[in-house]
mmCIF file of C-alpha atoms in Angstrom:
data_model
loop_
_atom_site.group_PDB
_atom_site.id
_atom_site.type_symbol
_atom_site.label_atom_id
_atom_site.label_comp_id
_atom_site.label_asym_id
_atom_site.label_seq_id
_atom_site.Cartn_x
_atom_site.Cartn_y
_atom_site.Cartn_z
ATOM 1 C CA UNK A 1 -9.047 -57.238 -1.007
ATOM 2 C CA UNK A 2 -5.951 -58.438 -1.804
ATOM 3 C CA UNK A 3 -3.180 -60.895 -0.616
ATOM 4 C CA UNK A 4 -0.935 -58.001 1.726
ATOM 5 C CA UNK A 5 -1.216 -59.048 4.885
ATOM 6 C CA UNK A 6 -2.472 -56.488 7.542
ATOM 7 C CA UNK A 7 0.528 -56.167 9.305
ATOM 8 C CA UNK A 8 2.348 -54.813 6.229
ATOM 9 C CA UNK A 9 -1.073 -52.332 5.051
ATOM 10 C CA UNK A 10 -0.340 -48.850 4.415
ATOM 11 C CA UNK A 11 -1.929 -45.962 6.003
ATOM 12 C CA UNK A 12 -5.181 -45.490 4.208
ATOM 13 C CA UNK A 13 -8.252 -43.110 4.801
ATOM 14 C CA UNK A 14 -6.059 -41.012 7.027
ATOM 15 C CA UNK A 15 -5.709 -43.730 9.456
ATOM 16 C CA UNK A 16 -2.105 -44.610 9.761
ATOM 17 C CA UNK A 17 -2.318 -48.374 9.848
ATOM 18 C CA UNK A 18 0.827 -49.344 10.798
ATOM 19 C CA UNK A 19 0.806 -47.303 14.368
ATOM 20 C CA UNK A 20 -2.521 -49.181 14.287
ATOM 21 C CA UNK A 21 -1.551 -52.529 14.269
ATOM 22 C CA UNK A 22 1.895 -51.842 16.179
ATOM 23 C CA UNK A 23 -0.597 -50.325 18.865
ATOM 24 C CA UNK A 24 -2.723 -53.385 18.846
ATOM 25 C CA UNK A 25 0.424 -55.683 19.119
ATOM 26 C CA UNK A 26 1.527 -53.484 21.929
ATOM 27 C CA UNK A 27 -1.755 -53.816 23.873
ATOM 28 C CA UNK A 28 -1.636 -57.579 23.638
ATOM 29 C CA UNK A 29 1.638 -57.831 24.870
ATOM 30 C CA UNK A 30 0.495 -55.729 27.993
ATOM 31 C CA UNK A 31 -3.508 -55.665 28.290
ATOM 32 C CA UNK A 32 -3.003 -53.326 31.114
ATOM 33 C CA UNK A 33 -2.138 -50.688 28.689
ATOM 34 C CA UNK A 34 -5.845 -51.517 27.386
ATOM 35 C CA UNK A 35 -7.460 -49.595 30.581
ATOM 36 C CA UNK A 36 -8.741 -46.175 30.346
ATOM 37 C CA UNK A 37 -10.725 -43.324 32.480
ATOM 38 C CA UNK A 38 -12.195 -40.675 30.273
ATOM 39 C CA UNK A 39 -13.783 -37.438 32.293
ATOM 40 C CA UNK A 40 -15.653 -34.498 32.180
ATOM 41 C CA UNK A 41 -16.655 -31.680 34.299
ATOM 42 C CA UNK A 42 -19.504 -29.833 34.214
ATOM 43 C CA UNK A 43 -20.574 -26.155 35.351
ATOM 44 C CA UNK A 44 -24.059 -24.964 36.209
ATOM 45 C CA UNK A 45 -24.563 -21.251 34.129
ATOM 46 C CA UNK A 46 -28.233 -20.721 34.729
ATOM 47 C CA UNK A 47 -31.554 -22.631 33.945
ATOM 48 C CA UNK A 48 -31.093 -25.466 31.813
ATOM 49 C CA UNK A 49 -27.883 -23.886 30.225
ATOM 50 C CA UNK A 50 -24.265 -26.030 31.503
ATOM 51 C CA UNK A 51 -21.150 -26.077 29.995
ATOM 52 C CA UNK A 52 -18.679 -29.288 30.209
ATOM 53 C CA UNK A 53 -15.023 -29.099 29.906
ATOM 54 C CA UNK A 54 -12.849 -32.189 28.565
ATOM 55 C CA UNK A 55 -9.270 -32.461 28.475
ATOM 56 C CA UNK A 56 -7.566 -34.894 30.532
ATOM 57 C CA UNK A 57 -8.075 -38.830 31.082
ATOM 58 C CA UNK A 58 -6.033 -41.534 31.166
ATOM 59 C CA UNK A 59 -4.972 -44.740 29.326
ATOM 60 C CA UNK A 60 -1.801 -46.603 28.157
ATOM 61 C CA UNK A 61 -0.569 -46.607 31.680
ATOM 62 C CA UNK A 62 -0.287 -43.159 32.021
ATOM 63 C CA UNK A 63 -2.298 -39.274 32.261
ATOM 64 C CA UNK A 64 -2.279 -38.017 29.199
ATOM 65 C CA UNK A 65 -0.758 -35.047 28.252
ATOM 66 C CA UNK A 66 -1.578 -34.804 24.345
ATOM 67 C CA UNK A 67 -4.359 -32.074 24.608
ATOM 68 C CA UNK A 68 -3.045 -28.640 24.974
ATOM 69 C CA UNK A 69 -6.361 -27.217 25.575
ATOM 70 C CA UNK A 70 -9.412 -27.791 26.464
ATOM 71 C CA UNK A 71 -13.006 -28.680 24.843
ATOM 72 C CA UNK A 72 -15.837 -27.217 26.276
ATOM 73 C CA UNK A 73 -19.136 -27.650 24.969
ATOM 74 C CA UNK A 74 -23.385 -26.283 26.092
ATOM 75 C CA UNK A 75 -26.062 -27.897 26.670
ATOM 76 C CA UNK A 76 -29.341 -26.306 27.001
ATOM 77 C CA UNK A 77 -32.951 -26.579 26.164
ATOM 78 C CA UNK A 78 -34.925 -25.126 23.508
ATOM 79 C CA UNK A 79 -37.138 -22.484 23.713
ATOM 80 C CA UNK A 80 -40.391 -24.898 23.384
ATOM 81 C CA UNK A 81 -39.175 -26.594 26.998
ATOM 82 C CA UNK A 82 -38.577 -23.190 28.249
ATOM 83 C CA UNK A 83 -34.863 -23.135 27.972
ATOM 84 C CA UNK A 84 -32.875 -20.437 26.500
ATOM 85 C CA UNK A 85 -31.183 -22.778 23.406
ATOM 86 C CA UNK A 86 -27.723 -21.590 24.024
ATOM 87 C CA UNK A 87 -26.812 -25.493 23.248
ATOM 88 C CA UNK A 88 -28.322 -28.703 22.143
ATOM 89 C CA UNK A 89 -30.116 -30.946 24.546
ATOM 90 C CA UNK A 90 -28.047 -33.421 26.333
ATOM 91 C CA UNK A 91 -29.944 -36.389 24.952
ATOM 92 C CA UNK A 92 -28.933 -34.873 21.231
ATOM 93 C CA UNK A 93 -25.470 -35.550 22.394
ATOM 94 C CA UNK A 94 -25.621 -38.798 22.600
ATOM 95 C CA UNK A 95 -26.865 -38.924 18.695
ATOM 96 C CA UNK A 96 -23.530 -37.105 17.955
ATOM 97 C CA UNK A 97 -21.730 -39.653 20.293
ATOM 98 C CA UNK A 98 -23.350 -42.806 18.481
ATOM 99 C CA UNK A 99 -22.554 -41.444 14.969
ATOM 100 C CA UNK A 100 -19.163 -40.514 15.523
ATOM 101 C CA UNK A 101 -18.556 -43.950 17.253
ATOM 102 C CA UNK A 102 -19.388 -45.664 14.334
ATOM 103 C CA UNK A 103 -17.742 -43.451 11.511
ATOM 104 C CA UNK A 104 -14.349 -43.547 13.681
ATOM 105 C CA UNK A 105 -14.441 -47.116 13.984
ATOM 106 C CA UNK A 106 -15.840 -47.758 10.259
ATOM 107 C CA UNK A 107 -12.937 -45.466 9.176
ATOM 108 C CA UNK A 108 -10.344 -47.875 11.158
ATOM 109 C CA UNK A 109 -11.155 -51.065 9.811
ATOM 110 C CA UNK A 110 -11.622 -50.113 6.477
ATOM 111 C CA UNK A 111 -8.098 -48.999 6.122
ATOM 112 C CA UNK A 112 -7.642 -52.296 8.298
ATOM 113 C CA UNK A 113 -9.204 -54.233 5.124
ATOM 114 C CA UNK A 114 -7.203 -51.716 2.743
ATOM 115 C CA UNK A 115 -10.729 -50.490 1.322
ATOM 116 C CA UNK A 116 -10.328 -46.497 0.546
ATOM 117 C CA UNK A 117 -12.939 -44.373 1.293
ATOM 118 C CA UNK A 118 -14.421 -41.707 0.140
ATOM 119 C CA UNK A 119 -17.324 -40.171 1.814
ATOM 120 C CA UNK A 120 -19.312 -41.188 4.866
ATOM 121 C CA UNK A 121 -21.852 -39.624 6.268
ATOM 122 C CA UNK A 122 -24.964 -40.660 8.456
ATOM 123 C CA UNK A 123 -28.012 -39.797 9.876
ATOM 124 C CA UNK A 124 -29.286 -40.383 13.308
ATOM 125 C CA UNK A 125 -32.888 -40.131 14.754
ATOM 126 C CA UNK A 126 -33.872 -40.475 18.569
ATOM 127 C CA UNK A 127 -37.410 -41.078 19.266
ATOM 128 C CA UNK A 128 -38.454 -39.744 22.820
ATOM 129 C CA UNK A 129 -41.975 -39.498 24.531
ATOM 130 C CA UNK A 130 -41.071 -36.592 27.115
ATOM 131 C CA UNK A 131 -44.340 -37.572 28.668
ATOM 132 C CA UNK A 132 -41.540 -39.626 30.758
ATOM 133 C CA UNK A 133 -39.244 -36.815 32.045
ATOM 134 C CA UNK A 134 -42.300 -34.436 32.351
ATOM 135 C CA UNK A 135 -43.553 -36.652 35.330
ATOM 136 C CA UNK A 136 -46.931 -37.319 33.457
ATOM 137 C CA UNK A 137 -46.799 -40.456 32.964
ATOM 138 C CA UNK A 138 -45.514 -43.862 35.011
ATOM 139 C CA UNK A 139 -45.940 -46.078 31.497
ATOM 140 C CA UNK A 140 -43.386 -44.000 29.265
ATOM 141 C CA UNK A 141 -39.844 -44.198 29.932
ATOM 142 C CA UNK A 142 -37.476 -41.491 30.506
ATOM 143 C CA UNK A 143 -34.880 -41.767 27.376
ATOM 144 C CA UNK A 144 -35.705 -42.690 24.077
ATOM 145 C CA UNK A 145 -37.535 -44.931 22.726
ATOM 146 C CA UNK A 146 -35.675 -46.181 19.558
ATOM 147 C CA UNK A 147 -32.267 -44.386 18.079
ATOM 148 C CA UNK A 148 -31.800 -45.162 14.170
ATOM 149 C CA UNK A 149 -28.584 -44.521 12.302
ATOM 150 C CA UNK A 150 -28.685 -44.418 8.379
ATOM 151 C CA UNK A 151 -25.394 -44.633 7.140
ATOM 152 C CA UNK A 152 -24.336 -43.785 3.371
ATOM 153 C CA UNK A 153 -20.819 -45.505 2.843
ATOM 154 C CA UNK A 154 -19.174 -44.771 -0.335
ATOM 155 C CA UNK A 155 -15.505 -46.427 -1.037
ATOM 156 C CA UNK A 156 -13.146 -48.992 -3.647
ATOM 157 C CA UNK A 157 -15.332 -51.691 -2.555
ATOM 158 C CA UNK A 158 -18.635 -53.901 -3.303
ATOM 159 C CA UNK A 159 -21.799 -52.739 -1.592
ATOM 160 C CA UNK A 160 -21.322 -55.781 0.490
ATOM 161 C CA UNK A 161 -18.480 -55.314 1.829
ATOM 162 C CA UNK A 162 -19.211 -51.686 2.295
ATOM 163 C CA UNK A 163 -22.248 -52.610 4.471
ATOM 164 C CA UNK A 164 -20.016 -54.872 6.375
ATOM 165 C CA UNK A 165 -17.967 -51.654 7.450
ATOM 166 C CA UNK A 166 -20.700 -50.528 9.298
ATOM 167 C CA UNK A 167 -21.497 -53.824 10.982
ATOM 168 C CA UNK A 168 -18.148 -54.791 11.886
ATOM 169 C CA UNK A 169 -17.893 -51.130 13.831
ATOM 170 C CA UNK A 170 -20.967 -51.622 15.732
ATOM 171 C CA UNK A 171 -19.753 -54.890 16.799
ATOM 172 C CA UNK A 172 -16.786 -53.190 18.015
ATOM 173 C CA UNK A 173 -18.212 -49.692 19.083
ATOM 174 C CA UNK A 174 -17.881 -48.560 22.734
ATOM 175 C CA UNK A 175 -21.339 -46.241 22.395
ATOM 176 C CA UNK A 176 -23.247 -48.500 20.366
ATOM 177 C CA UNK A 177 -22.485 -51.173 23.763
ATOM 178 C CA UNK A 178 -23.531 -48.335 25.967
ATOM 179 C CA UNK A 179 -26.237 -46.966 24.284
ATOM 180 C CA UNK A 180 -28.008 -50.200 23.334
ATOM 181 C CA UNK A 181 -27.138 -52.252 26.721
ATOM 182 C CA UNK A 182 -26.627 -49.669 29.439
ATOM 183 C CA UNK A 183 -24.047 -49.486 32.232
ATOM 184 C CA UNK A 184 -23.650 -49.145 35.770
ATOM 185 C CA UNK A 185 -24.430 -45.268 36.402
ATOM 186 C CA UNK A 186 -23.531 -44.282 39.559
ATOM 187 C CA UNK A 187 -24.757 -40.990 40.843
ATOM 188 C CA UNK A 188 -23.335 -39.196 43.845
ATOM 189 C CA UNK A 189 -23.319 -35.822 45.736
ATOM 190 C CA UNK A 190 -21.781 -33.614 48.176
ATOM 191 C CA UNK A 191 -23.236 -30.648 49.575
ATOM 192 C CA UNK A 192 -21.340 -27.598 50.726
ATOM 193 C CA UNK B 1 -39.839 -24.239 51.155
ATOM 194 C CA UNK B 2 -42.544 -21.828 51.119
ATOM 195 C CA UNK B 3 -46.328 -22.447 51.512
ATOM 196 C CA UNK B 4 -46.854 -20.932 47.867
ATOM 197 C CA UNK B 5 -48.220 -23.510 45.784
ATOM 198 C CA UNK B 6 -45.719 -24.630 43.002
ATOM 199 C CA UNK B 7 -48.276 -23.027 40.265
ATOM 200 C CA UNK B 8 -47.970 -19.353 41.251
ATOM 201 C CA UNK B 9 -43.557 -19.581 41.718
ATOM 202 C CA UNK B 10 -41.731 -16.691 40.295
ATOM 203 C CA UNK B 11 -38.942 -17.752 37.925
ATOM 204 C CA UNK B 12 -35.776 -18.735 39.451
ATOM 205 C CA UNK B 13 -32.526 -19.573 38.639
ATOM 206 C CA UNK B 14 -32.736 -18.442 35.330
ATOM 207 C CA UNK B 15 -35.775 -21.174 35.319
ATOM 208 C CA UNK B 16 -38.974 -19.185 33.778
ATOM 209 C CA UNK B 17 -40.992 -21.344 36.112
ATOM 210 C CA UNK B 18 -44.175 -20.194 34.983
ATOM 211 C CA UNK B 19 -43.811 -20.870 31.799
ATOM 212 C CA UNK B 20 -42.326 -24.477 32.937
ATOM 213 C CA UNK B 21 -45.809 -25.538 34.863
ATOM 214 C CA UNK B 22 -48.021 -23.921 32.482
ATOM 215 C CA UNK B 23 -46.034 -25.732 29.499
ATOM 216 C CA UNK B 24 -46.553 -29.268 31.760
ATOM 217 C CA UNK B 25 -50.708 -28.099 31.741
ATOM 218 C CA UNK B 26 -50.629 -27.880 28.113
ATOM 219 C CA UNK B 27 -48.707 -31.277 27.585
ATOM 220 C CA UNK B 28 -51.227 -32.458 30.166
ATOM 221 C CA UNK B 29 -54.084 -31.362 28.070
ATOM 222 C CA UNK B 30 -52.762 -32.442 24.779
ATOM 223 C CA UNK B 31 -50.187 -35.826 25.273
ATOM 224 C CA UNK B 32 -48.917 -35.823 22.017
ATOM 225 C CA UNK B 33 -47.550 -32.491 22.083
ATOM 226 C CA UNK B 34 -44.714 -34.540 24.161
ATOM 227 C CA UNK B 35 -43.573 -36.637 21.471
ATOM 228 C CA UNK B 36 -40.071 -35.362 20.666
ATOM 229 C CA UNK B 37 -37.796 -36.822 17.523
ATOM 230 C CA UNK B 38 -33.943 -35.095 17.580
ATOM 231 C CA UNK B 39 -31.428 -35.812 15.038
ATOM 232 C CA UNK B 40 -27.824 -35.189 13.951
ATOM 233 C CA UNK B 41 -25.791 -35.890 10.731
ATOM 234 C CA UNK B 42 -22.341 -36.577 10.604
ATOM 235 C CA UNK B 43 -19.899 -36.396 8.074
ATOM 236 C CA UNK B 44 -16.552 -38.514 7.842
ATOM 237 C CA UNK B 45 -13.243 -36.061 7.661
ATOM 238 C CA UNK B 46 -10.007 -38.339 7.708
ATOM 239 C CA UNK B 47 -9.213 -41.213 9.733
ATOM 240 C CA UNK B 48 -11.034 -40.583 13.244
ATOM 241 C CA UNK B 49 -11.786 -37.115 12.614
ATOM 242 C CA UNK B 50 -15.688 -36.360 11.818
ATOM 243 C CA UNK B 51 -18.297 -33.648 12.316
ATOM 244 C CA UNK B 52 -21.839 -33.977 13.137
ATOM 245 C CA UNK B 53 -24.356 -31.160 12.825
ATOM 246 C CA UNK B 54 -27.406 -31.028 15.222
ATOM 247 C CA UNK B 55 -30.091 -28.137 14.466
ATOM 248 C CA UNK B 56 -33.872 -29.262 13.741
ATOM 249 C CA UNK B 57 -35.869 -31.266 15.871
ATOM 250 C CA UNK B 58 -39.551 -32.301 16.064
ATOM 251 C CA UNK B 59 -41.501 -31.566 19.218
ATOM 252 C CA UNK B 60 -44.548 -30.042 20.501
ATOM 253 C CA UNK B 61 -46.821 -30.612 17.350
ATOM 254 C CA UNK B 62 -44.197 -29.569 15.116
ATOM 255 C CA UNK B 63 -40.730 -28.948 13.625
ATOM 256 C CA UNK B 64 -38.865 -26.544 15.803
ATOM 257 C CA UNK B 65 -37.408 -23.400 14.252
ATOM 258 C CA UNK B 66 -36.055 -21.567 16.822
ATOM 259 C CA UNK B 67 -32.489 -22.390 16.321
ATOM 260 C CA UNK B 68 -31.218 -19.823 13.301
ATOM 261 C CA UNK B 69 -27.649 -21.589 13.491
ATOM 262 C CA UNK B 70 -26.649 -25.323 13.038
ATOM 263 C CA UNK B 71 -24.472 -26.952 16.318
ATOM 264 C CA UNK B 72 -21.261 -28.328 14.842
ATOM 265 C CA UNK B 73 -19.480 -30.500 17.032
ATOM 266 C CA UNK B 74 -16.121 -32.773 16.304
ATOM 267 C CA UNK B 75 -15.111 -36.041 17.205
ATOM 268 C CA UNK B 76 -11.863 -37.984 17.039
ATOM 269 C CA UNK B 77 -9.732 -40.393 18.424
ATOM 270 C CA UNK B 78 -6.163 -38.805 20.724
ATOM 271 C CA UNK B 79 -2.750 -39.811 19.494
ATOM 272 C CA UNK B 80 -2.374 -43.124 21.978
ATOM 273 C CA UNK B 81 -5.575 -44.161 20.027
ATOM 274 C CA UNK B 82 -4.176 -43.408 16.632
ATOM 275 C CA UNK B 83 -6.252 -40.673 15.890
ATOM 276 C CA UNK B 84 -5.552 -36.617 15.176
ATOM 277 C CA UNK B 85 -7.176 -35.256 18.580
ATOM 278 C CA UNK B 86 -9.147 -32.964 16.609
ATOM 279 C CA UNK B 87 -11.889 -33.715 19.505
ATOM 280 C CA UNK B 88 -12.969 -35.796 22.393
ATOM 281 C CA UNK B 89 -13.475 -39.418 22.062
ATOM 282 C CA UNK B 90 -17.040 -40.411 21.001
ATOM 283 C CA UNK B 91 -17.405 -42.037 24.249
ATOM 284 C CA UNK B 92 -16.423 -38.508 26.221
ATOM 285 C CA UNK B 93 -19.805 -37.005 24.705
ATOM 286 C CA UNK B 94 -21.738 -39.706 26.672
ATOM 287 C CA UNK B 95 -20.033 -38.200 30.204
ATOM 288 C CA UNK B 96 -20.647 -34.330 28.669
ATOM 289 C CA UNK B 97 -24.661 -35.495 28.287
ATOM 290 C CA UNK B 98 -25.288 -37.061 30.985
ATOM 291 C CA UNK B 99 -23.638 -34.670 33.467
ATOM 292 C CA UNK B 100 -25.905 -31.717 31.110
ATOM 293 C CA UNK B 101 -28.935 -33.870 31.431
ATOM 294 C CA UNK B 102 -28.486 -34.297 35.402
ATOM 295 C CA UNK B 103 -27.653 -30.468 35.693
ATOM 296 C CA UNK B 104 -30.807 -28.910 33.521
ATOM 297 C CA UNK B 105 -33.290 -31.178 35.461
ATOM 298 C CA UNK B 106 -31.975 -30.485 38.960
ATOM 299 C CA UNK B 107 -32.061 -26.315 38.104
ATOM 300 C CA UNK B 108 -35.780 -27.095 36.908
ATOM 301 C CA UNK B 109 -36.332 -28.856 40.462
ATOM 302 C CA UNK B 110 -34.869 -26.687 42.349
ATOM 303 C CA UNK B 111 -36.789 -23.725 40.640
ATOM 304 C CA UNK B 112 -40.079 -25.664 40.973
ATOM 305 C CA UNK B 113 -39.185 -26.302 44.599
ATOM 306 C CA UNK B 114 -38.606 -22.490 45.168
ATOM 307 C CA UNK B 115 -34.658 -23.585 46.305
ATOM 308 C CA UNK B 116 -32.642 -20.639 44.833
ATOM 309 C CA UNK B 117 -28.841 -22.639 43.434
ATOM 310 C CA UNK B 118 -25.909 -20.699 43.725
ATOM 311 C CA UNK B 119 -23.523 -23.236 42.442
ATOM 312 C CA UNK B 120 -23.583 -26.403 40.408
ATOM 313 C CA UNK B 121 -20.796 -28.638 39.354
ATOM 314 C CA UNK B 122 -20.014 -32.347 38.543
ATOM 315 C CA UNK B 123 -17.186 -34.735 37.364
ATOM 316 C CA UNK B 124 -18.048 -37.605 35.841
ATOM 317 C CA UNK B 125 -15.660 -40.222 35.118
ATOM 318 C CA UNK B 126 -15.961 -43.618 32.942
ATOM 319 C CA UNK B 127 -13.889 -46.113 33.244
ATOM 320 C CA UNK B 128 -13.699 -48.725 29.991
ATOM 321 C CA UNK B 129 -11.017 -51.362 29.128
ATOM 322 C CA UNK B 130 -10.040 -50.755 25.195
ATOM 323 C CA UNK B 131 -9.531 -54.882 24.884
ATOM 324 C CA UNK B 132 -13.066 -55.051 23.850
ATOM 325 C CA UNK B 133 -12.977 -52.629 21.250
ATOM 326 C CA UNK B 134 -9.875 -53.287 20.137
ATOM 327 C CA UNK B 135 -11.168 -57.715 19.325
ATOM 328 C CA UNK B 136 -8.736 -58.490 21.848
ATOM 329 C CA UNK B 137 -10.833 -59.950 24.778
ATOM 330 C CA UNK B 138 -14.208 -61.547 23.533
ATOM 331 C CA UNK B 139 -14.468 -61.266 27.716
ATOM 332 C CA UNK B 140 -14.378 -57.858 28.081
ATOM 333 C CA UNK B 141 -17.520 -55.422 27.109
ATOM 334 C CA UNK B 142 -17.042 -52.145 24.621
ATOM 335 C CA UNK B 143 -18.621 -50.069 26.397
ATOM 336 C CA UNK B 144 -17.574 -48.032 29.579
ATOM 337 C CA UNK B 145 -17.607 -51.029 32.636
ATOM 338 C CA UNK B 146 -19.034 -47.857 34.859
ATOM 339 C CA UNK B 147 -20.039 -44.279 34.942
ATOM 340 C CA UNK B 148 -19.867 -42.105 38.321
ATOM 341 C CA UNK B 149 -21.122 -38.763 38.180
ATOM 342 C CA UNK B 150 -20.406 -36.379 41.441
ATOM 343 C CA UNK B 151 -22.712 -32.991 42.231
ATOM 344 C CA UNK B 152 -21.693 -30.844 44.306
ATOM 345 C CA UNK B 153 -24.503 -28.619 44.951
ATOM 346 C CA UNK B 154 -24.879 -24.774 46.645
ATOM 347 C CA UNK B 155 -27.708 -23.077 47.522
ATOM 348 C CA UNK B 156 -30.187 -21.824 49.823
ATOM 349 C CA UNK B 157 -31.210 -25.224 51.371
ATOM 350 C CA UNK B 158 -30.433 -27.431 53.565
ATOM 351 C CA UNK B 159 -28.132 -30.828 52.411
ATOM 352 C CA UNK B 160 -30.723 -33.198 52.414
ATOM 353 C CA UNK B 161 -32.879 -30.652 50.250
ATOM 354 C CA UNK B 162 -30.105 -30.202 47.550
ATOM 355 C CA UNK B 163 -29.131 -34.066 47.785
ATOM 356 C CA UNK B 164 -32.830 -34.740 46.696
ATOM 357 C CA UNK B 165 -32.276 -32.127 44.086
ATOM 358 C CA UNK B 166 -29.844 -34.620 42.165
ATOM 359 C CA UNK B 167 -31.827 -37.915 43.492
ATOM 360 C CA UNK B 168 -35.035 -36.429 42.080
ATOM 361 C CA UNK B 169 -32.926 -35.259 38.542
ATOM 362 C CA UNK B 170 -31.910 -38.410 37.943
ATOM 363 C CA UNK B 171 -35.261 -40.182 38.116
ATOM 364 C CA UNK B 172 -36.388 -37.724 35.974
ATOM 365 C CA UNK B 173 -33.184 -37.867 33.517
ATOM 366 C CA UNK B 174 -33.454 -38.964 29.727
ATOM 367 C CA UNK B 175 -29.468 -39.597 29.479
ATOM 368 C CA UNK B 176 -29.591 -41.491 32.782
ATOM 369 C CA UNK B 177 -31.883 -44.054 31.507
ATOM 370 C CA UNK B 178 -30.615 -44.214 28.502
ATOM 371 C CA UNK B 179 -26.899 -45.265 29.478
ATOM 372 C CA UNK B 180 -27.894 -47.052 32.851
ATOM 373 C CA UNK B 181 -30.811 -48.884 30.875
ATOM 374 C CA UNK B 182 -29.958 -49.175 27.496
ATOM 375 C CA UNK B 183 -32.692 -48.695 24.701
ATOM 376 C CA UNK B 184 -33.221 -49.795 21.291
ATOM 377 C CA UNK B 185 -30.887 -48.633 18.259
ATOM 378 C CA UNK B 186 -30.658 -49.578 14.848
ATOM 379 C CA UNK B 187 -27.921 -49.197 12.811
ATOM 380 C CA UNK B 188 -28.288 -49.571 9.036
ATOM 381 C CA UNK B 189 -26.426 -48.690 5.766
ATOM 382 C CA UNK B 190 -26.862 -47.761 2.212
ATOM 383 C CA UNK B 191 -24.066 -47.633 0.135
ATOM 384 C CA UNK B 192 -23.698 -45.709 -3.188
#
């Protein structure tokens, strides 16, 4: 570390740090900006196979208009629970989501700290008793049991502060909140 | 609904449903066929940008081969975040899994109920205020404040039939319990 303040860092890791910080200043000034809706829709194809579409959500008082086209993405089941594997599961989304949470964030407040990286990568696990979604058993939940993330952090800096990269993001990582606290879920339908 | 029994339905909507109850006799006959362990890795790019890769799991008594290619699948901040928009947000995966999750069970119901679907779709949207992630509010969560997911569902039933459809999903639904009730996750780190 040394004695350059963070407003003054350069960009670092990729991450342009001043826009950063000027962002952050920004958002305290008005903590409105700070409010966001992200979407998705989502398309029945046939069995367990569904494709979602992102694109559009907003934040920063305004729709955004950045993404000139959209992502779409599968979801299916395997062949063993008699899908058609045209896509991961959904619940091996949510691996993805948790790992990319934390490398994003990591990647942020190392350049924040003016360590440079240079390689990150991680490995998650979900444990899951499907006894749960099978409807054979009232004892096992539904989701999984334990998630574990192994991260391998490699950068200009002591193993200590390294490892405090990766604690500092899940402090500060939207999934990691969702994933290890819940939310409010609210499910709806219209028929037609 | 028919008076066949649900063990003798033909496969519908693209649903193999015989193959779907006998697979929940064998589970039935041999529990820990249902224990289930998915992974991804993910690999740091620049800044926000990373890739995880989701292929082998472990289910059914062993690991699963079926899948000959590896699911690649990028994540990264949008410009008003300071990222590259080479993907969704992280937290967008969470709305793309559990709208996939809600979808694959209710086709599964619906096939096991003899209901034939013609059409399927859902929004989801998740609203989340960026002070928490950003250390600006200590009073305000990371995570998404609230998810709402709307079906709207078509097929050869009546409204309160294809309402239960979703109701019954959702009970049954891995992602679903896993954002509305949170579960455990460890996050650790090696460095090198």
């Amino acid at each position: 570390m040394t004695s350059t303040t963070s407003g003054t860092r350069p960009a670092l890791n990729g991450v342009d740090t001043p826009t950063l910080f000027a962002t952050l200043d920004a958002v305290k000034a008005s903590p409105e900006l700070a409010k966001f809706q992200f979407r998705a829709t989502n398309r029945w194809i046939s069995g367990t196979n569904n494709r979602s579409t992102i694109r559009g959500f907003y934040g920063a008082g305004q729709e955004d208009t950045s993404r000139t086209e959209d992502f779409t993405y599968d979801a299916d089941h395997p062949a063993v629970l008699v899908g058609t594997g045209k896509g991961p599961t959904p619940v091996e989304f949510l691996l993805h989501a948790i790992a990319a949470c934390l490398t994003a964030g990591l990647a942020n407040i190392a350049a924040a700290r003016g360590i440079t990286l240079r390689r990150v990568t991680s490995t998650v696990e979900g444990d899951i008793d499907l006894l749960g979604i099978l409807g054979l058993s009232d004892q096992v939940r539904n989701g999984y049991r334990q998630i574990r993330v192994r991260f391998e952090v490699d950068g200009d800096a002591s193993p200590e502060e390294l490892a405090a990269l990766v604690e500092r993001s899940r402090l500060r990582s939207a999934v990691y909140d969702v994933l290890a606290n819940g939310t409010d879920v609210q499910v709806d339908v219209g028929t037609r």
